[in-house]
PDB file of C-alpha atoms in Angstrom:
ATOM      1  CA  UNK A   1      27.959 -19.663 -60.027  1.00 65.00           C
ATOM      2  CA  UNK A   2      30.657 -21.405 -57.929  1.00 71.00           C
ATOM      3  CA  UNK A   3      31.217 -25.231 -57.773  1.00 88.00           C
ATOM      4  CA  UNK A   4      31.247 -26.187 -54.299  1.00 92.00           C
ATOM      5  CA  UNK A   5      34.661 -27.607 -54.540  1.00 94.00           C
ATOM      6  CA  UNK A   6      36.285 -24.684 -55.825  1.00 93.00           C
ATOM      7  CA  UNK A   7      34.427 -22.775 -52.323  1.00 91.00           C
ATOM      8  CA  UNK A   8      35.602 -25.575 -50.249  1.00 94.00           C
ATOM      9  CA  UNK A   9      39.303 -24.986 -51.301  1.00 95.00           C
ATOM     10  CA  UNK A  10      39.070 -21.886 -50.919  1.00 93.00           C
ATOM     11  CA  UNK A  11      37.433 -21.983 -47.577  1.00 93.00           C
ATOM     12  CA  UNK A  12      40.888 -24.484 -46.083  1.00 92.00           C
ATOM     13  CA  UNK A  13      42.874 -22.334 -47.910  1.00 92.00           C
ATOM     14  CA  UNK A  14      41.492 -19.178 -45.769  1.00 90.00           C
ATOM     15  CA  UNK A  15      41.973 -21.611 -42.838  1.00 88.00           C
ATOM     16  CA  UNK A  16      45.730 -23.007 -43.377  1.00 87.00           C
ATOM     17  CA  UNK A  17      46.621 -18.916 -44.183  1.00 85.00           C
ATOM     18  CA  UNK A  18      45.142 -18.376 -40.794  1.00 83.00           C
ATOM     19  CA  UNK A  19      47.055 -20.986 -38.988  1.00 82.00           C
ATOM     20  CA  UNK A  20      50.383 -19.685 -40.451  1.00 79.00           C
ATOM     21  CA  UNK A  21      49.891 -16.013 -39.364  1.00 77.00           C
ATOM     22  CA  UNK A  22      48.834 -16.951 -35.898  1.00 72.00           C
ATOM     23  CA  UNK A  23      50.636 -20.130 -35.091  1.00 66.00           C
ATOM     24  CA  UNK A  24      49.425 -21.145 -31.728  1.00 64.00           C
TER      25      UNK A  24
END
């Protein structure tokens, strides 16, 4: 089972990845 911290952290990190391959 995943803590929900450890899926939110994940989750931004998916985000800020995404905002430094497509910097608009």
């Amino acid at each position: 089972m995943y803590d929900i911290q450890i899926v939110e952290m994940i989750f931004k990190n998916m985000q800020f990845m995404l905002v430094i391959f497509n910097p608009y």
